[in-house]
Short mmCIF file of C-alpha atoms in Angstrom, two decimals:
data_model
loop_
_atom_site.label_atom_id
_atom_site.label_comp_id
_atom_site.label_asym_id
_atom_site.label_seq_id
_atom_site.Cartn_x
_atom_site.Cartn_y
_atom_site.Cartn_z
CA MET A 20 63.81 50.07 12.53
CA ASP A 21 63.82 46.37 11.76
CA VAL A 22 60.91 43.99 12.06
CA ASN A 23 61.95 42.61 15.44
CA GLN A 24 62.07 46.09 17.01
CA LEU A 25 58.71 46.96 15.46
CA VAL A 26 57.13 43.82 16.89
CA ALA A 27 58.76 44.39 20.27
CA GLN A 28 57.32 47.90 20.46
CA GLY A 29 53.86 46.78 19.35
CA ARG A 30 50.94 47.52 21.65
CA PHE A 31 49.12 44.21 21.24
CA ARG A 32 47.00 44.86 24.32
CA ILE A 33 44.75 47.03 22.15
CA ILE A 34 43.35 43.84 20.60
CA LYS A 35 41.76 42.99 23.96
CA GLU A 36 40.06 46.37 24.17
CA PRO A 37 36.69 47.04 22.46
CA LEU A 38 38.21 49.40 19.89
CA GLY A 39 40.77 46.90 18.64
CA PHE A 40 38.70 43.75 19.16
CA ILE A 41 35.78 45.06 17.08
CA LYS A 42 38.20 46.16 14.38
CA VAL A 43 39.52 42.59 14.14
CA LEU A 44 35.94 41.32 13.84
CA GLN A 45 35.29 43.85 11.09
CA TRP A 46 38.34 42.62 9.22
CA ILE A 47 37.26 38.97 9.48
CA PHE A 48 33.60 39.57 8.63
CA SER A 49 34.50 41.67 5.59
CA ILE A 50 36.44 38.67 4.24
CA PHE A 51 33.40 36.44 4.62
CA ALA A 52 31.18 39.09 3.04
CA PHE A 53 32.95 39.24 -0.32
CA ALA A 54 34.19 35.65 -0.33
CA THR A 55 30.69 34.18 -0.09
CA CYS A 56 29.48 35.89 -3.27
CA SER A 57 32.46 36.89 -5.43
CA GLY A 58 33.45 33.29 -6.11
CA TYR A 59 29.96 31.94 -6.62
CA THR A 60 29.09 29.61 -9.51
CA GLY A 61 25.68 28.02 -9.84
CA GLU A 62 23.72 25.98 -12.30
CA LEU A 63 20.14 25.04 -13.00
CA GLY A 64 18.51 22.49 -15.23
CA ILE A 65 15.30 21.90 -17.17
CA THR A 66 14.01 19.01 -19.29
CA VAL A 67 12.56 19.44 -22.77
CA ASN A 68 10.83 16.28 -23.96
CA CYS A 69 9.72 16.70 -27.54
CA LYS A 70 6.93 14.54 -28.89
CA ASN A 71 9.48 13.12 -31.23
CA ARG A 72 11.77 11.40 -28.77
CA SER A 73 14.72 11.64 -31.08
CA GLU A 74 14.59 15.42 -30.85
CA ALA A 75 14.24 15.59 -27.07
CA ASN A 76 16.89 16.89 -24.71
CA PRO A 77 15.99 15.75 -21.21
CA ASN A 78 18.95 17.42 -19.53
CA VAL A 79 19.50 21.12 -20.31
CA ILE A 80 22.09 22.56 -17.87
CA ILE A 81 22.50 26.32 -17.51
CA LYS A 82 25.52 27.69 -15.61
CA PHE A 83 25.84 31.20 -14.25
CA SER A 84 28.26 32.95 -11.90
CA TYR A 85 29.35 36.23 -10.34
CA PRO A 86 28.80 39.08 -11.28
CA PHE A 87 25.39 37.78 -12.45
CA ARG A 88 25.12 39.36 -15.87
CA LEU A 89 22.44 36.85 -16.69
CA HIS A 90 21.50 38.48 -19.96
CA GLN A 91 24.83 37.19 -21.27
CA VAL A 92 24.21 33.59 -20.13
CA PHE A 93 22.90 31.48 -23.00
CA PHE A 94 21.78 27.88 -23.41
CA ASP A 95 20.55 25.73 -26.29
CA VAL A 96 17.24 23.86 -26.29
CA PRO A 97 15.63 21.73 -28.97
CA ALA A 98 13.03 23.52 -31.09
CA CYS A 99 11.25 20.19 -31.61
CA LYS A 100 11.25 20.90 -35.33
CA GLY A 101 13.62 18.37 -36.68
CA ALA A 102 17.26 18.97 -35.75
CA GLU A 103 16.78 22.66 -35.21
CA VAL A 104 18.21 24.08 -31.98
CA GLU A 105 17.10 27.31 -30.35
CA ARG A 106 19.57 29.52 -28.43
CA LEU A 107 18.07 31.35 -25.49
CA TYR A 108 19.37 33.82 -22.88
CA LEU A 109 18.50 34.34 -19.26
CA THR A 110 17.07 37.70 -18.29
CA GLY A 111 18.46 40.46 -16.11
CA ASP A 112 21.74 42.19 -15.25
CA PHE A 113 22.35 42.29 -11.50
CA SER A 114 26.05 43.09 -11.58
CA SER A 115 25.76 46.64 -10.25
CA SER A 116 24.38 45.74 -6.83
CA VAL A 117 26.70 42.80 -6.18
CA GLU A 118 29.79 44.62 -7.45
CA PHE A 119 28.99 47.59 -5.24
CA TYR A 120 28.61 45.21 -2.31
CA VAL A 121 31.91 43.48 -3.01
CA THR A 122 33.70 46.80 -3.48
CA VAL A 123 32.53 48.02 -0.08
CA ALA A 124 33.62 44.72 1.48
CA VAL A 125 37.10 44.89 -0.07
CA PHE A 126 37.69 48.48 0.99
CA ALA A 127 36.39 47.69 4.49
CA PHE A 128 38.83 44.77 4.63
CA LEU A 129 41.76 46.98 3.61
CA TYR A 130 40.83 49.80 5.97
CA SER A 131 40.33 47.44 8.92
CA LEU A 132 43.71 45.85 8.29
CA ALA A 133 45.42 49.24 8.08
CA ALA A 134 43.66 50.42 11.26
CA ILE A 135 44.79 47.33 13.18
CA VAL A 136 48.40 47.96 12.14
CA VAL A 137 48.15 51.59 13.26
CA TYR A 138 46.56 50.64 16.58
CA ILE A 139 49.34 48.18 17.38
CA PHE A 140 52.50 49.73 15.95
CA LEU A 141 51.74 53.44 15.43
CA GLN A 142 49.64 54.30 18.47
CA GLN A 143 51.62 57.48 19.14
CA LYS A 144 51.09 58.71 15.59
CA TYR A 145 47.41 57.76 15.84
CA THR A 146 46.80 59.99 18.87
CA GLU A 147 49.04 62.84 17.73
CA ASN A 148 47.03 66.08 17.40
CA ASN A 149 43.86 63.96 17.68
CA ARG A 150 43.96 63.61 13.88
CA GLY A 151 43.96 59.82 13.83
CA PRO A 152 40.82 59.36 15.97
CA MET A 153 38.94 61.98 13.94
CA ILE A 154 39.79 60.27 10.64
CA ASP A 155 38.88 56.90 12.15
CA PHE A 156 35.55 58.25 13.38
CA ILE A 157 34.61 59.71 9.99
CA ALA A 158 35.64 56.52 8.17
CA THR A 159 33.62 54.38 10.59
CA VAL A 160 30.48 56.45 10.03
CA VAL A 161 30.93 56.33 6.24
CA PHE A 162 31.49 52.57 6.18
CA SER A 163 28.46 52.02 8.40
CA PHE A 164 26.31 53.84 5.87
CA LEU A 165 27.90 52.04 2.92
CA TRP A 166 27.37 48.63 4.51
CA LEU A 167 23.69 49.35 5.08
CA VAL A 168 23.16 50.59 1.53
CA SER A 169 25.19 47.88 -0.18
CA ALA A 170 23.70 45.03 1.86
CA SER A 171 20.18 46.25 1.15
CA ALA A 172 20.92 46.66 -2.56
CA TRP A 173 22.47 43.21 -2.78
CA ALA A 174 19.53 41.67 -0.88
CA LYS A 175 17.20 43.07 -3.53
CA GLY A 176 19.55 41.98 -6.30
CA LEU A 177 19.79 38.48 -4.89
CA SER A 178 16.02 38.21 -4.81
CA ASP A 179 15.95 39.09 -8.51
CA VAL A 180 18.74 36.60 -9.28
CA LYS A 181 16.81 33.82 -7.58
CA SER A 182 13.71 34.71 -9.56
CA ALA A 183 15.58 34.88 -12.89
CA THR A 184 17.28 31.52 -12.30
CA ASP A 185 14.19 29.69 -11.11
CA PRO A 186 13.65 26.72 -13.47
CA GLU A 187 9.92 27.44 -13.51
CA GLU A 188 10.64 30.92 -14.90
CA VAL A 189 13.21 29.66 -17.38
CA ILE A 190 10.71 27.22 -18.89
CA PHE A 191 8.61 30.18 -20.03
CA LEU A 192 11.51 31.16 -22.30
CA VAL A 193 11.28 27.92 -24.32
CA ALA A 194 9.00 28.44 -27.31
CA ALA A 195 8.34 24.75 -27.80
CA CYS A 196 6.82 24.60 -24.34
CA GLN A 197 4.70 27.75 -24.74
CA ALA A 198 3.19 27.12 -28.15
CA ALA A 199 -0.57 26.98 -28.53
CA VAL A 200 -0.13 23.35 -29.39
CA PRO A 201 2.83 22.37 -27.22
CA LEU A 202 5.53 20.60 -29.14
CA ALA A 203 7.26 19.40 -25.99
CA THR A 204 6.72 18.72 -22.33
CA CYS A 205 8.99 20.84 -20.17
CA LYS A 206 9.74 20.19 -16.53
CA GLU A 207 11.95 21.54 -13.82
CA GLY A 208 15.28 19.93 -13.41
CA LEU A 209 18.11 21.06 -11.17
CA ASP A 210 17.50 23.97 -8.81
CA PRO A 211 20.41 26.38 -8.20
CA VAL A 212 21.95 26.35 -4.73
CA THR A 213 21.96 29.94 -3.50
CA SER A 214 22.42 29.41 0.22
CA GLY A 215 25.95 30.84 0.02
CA LEU A 216 24.58 34.01 -1.54
CA SER A 217 22.02 34.31 1.23
CA VAL A 218 24.83 34.01 3.77
CA SER A 219 26.64 36.88 2.05
CA VAL A 220 23.63 39.12 2.67
CA VAL A 221 23.62 38.12 6.33
CA PHE A 222 27.30 39.01 6.60
CA GLY A 223 26.54 42.36 5.01
CA TYR A 224 24.07 43.27 7.72
CA LEU A 225 26.36 41.88 10.41
CA ASN A 226 29.09 44.16 9.13
CA PHE A 227 26.71 47.08 9.35
CA VAL A 228 25.98 46.22 12.99
CA LEU A 229 29.69 45.95 13.77
CA TRP A 230 30.62 49.23 12.14
CA ALA A 231 27.65 51.11 13.57
CA GLY A 232 28.32 49.71 17.03
CA ASN A 233 31.97 50.74 16.82
CA ILE A 234 31.06 54.38 16.21
CA TRP A 235 30.72 54.99 19.95
CA PHE A 236 34.12 53.52 20.84
CA VAL A 237 35.86 55.49 18.10
CA PHE A 238 33.94 58.62 19.12
CA LYS A 239 35.32 58.33 22.66
CA GLU A 240 38.87 58.29 21.26
CA THR A 241 38.33 61.71 19.66
CA GLY A 242 37.79 63.36 23.05
CA TRP A 243 34.63 65.07 21.80
CA SER A 244 32.59 63.13 24.34
CA ALA A 245 34.51 64.66 27.28
CA GLY A 246 33.09 67.58 29.27
CA GLY A 247 34.47 71.10 29.35
CA GLN A 248 38.20 71.21 28.81
CA PRO A 249 40.44 73.83 30.55
CA ALA A 250 40.93 76.84 28.36
CA ALA A 251 44.40 77.66 27.12
CA GLY A 252 46.52 79.40 29.72
CA THR A 253 44.40 78.41 32.71
CA SER A 254 46.39 75.40 33.77
CA GLY A 255 48.90 75.44 36.55
CA PRO A 256 48.80 77.04 40.02
CA MET A 257 46.29 79.69 39.00
CA ALA A 258 43.77 77.13 37.84
CA ALA A 259 44.29 75.10 41.01
CA ALA A 260 43.92 78.07 43.37
CA GLY A 261 40.76 79.33 41.76
CA PRO A 262 39.69 82.85 40.75
CA GLY A 263 40.95 85.78 42.79
CA ALA A 264 44.02 83.98 44.08
CA ILE A 265 47.23 85.98 44.34
CA PRO A 266 50.19 84.41 42.60
CA PRO A 267 52.92 83.35 45.01
CA ALA A 268 55.42 85.55 43.27
CA ALA A 269 53.29 88.65 43.94
CA ALA A 270 52.94 88.06 47.69
CA LYS A 271 54.98 90.56 49.72
CA PRO A 272 56.80 89.52 52.85
CA GLY A 273 54.73 91.88 54.87
CA LEU A 274 54.43 93.29 58.24
CA GLY A 275 51.79 92.16 60.65
CA GLY A 276 52.36 88.50 60.18
CA GLY A 277 50.72 87.61 63.47
CA VAL A 278 52.18 85.60 66.28
CA GLY A 279 55.67 84.48 65.55
CA GLY A 280 56.85 87.54 63.66
CA GLY A 281 56.14 89.69 60.64
CA SER A 282 57.75 87.33 58.15
CA SER A 283 57.73 83.58 58.04
CA ASP A 284 60.78 83.48 55.81
CA ALA A 285 64.00 83.34 57.73
CA VAL A 286 65.87 85.31 55.08
CA SER A 287 63.22 87.85 54.10
CA TYR A 288 65.52 90.86 53.84
CA GLY A 289 68.90 89.23 53.59
CA GLN A 290 71.41 88.43 56.24
CA ASP A 291 73.72 91.37 55.55
CA SER A 292 71.08 94.05 56.01
CA GLY A 293 71.91 97.30 57.72
CA TYR A 294 69.40 96.64 60.48
CA GLY A 295 71.28 95.09 63.34
CA GLN A 296 70.22 92.73 66.02
CA GLY A 297 69.80 95.43 68.57
CA GLY A 298 68.15 98.04 66.41
CA TYR A 299 64.59 97.29 67.42
CA GLU A 300 65.10 94.88 70.24
CA GLN A 301 62.76 96.59 72.63
CA PRO A 302 60.80 94.39 74.99
CA GLY A 303 57.44 93.63 73.44
CA GLY A 304 58.27 95.85 70.49
CA GLY A 305 57.10 93.75 67.63
CA GLY A 306 54.52 91.37 68.95
CA ALA A 307 54.81 88.27 71.01
CA GLY A 308 58.14 86.67 70.53
CA GLY A 309 59.65 89.76 68.88
CA GLY A 310 58.21 90.61 65.50
CA TYR A 311 61.24 92.78 64.71
CA GLY A 312 64.67 91.76 65.80
CA GLN A 313 64.31 88.02 66.10
CA SER A 314 67.20 85.87 65.07
CA ALA A 315 65.43 85.29 61.80
CA GLY A 316 64.44 88.96 61.39
CA TYR A 317 66.34 91.65 59.54
CA GLY A 318 69.86 90.38 59.24
CA GLN A 319 72.01 88.71 61.80
CA THR A 320 75.56 89.78 60.94
CA SER A 321 75.27 93.56 60.59
CA PRO A 322 78.44 95.38 61.71
CA THR A 323 76.54 98.50 62.70
CA SER A 324 74.30 99.02 65.72
CA TYR A 325 72.00 101.93 66.00
CA VAL A 326 71.54 101.54 69.71
CA ASN A 327 74.78 103.33 70.52
CA GLN A 328 73.96 106.19 68.19
CA MET A 329 70.57 106.67 69.79
#
């Protein structure tokens, strides 16, 4: 099957339904979730003004980025002891929470994309044996839980990142500023811009709401929400007629059919039966209208008549 046939057979109407529309939103929001933090690069600055102006460095810039292994980020500040320079490191390793968050976002992105393709082009395979809806339901529940956990973990990690990169906190790392007799005057410089990271946390919780809200729509696709289903073997005429009904095949063309004759079928006993037209043609013999011996009774073309023999 070529691409044109695949597109022509696509069921794009599913995108307008809640199941498909929410899946598209999940796909888009997962992109925003990992894009707003995985490519982040920030910087902060402090000023170290030694008493000896020639040793001062009024513009110390510290750069950091994803995945926020701050204990590996170093910067040099003047020791205010001649030309000596002191190398310092930021504190903290917050890579585990943010990498977990990004991993969940990437897998959610891939799963949402695959689900959209299945909804549109492989709908028949999706509903076959109810296996597709069940897998989709389980995956939706799992991702809902993962989004909640990862967003909460990253929110806590982001709070720690902001604290560790606060210029006021970084100044406490400079020995020249913390000496009993300060050798320098240290001040805050550039504050890091972390608004994009805060947005990533918001997208994390929005993804949780989307995935948790979609559980109901996926659950309905499984059929588990439906009432009692007919048991196997109870469909057909028996199920429609109700308990105690006699199958049509078991009904006998009986006698005593009431007014109009003993049998409502015009060919109950065949047209070549041995019972002739005159065999039981007594007046009033078989009920009103002739229950036995009507033109539709027991054969119309019999060559033998029992009237003569009697």
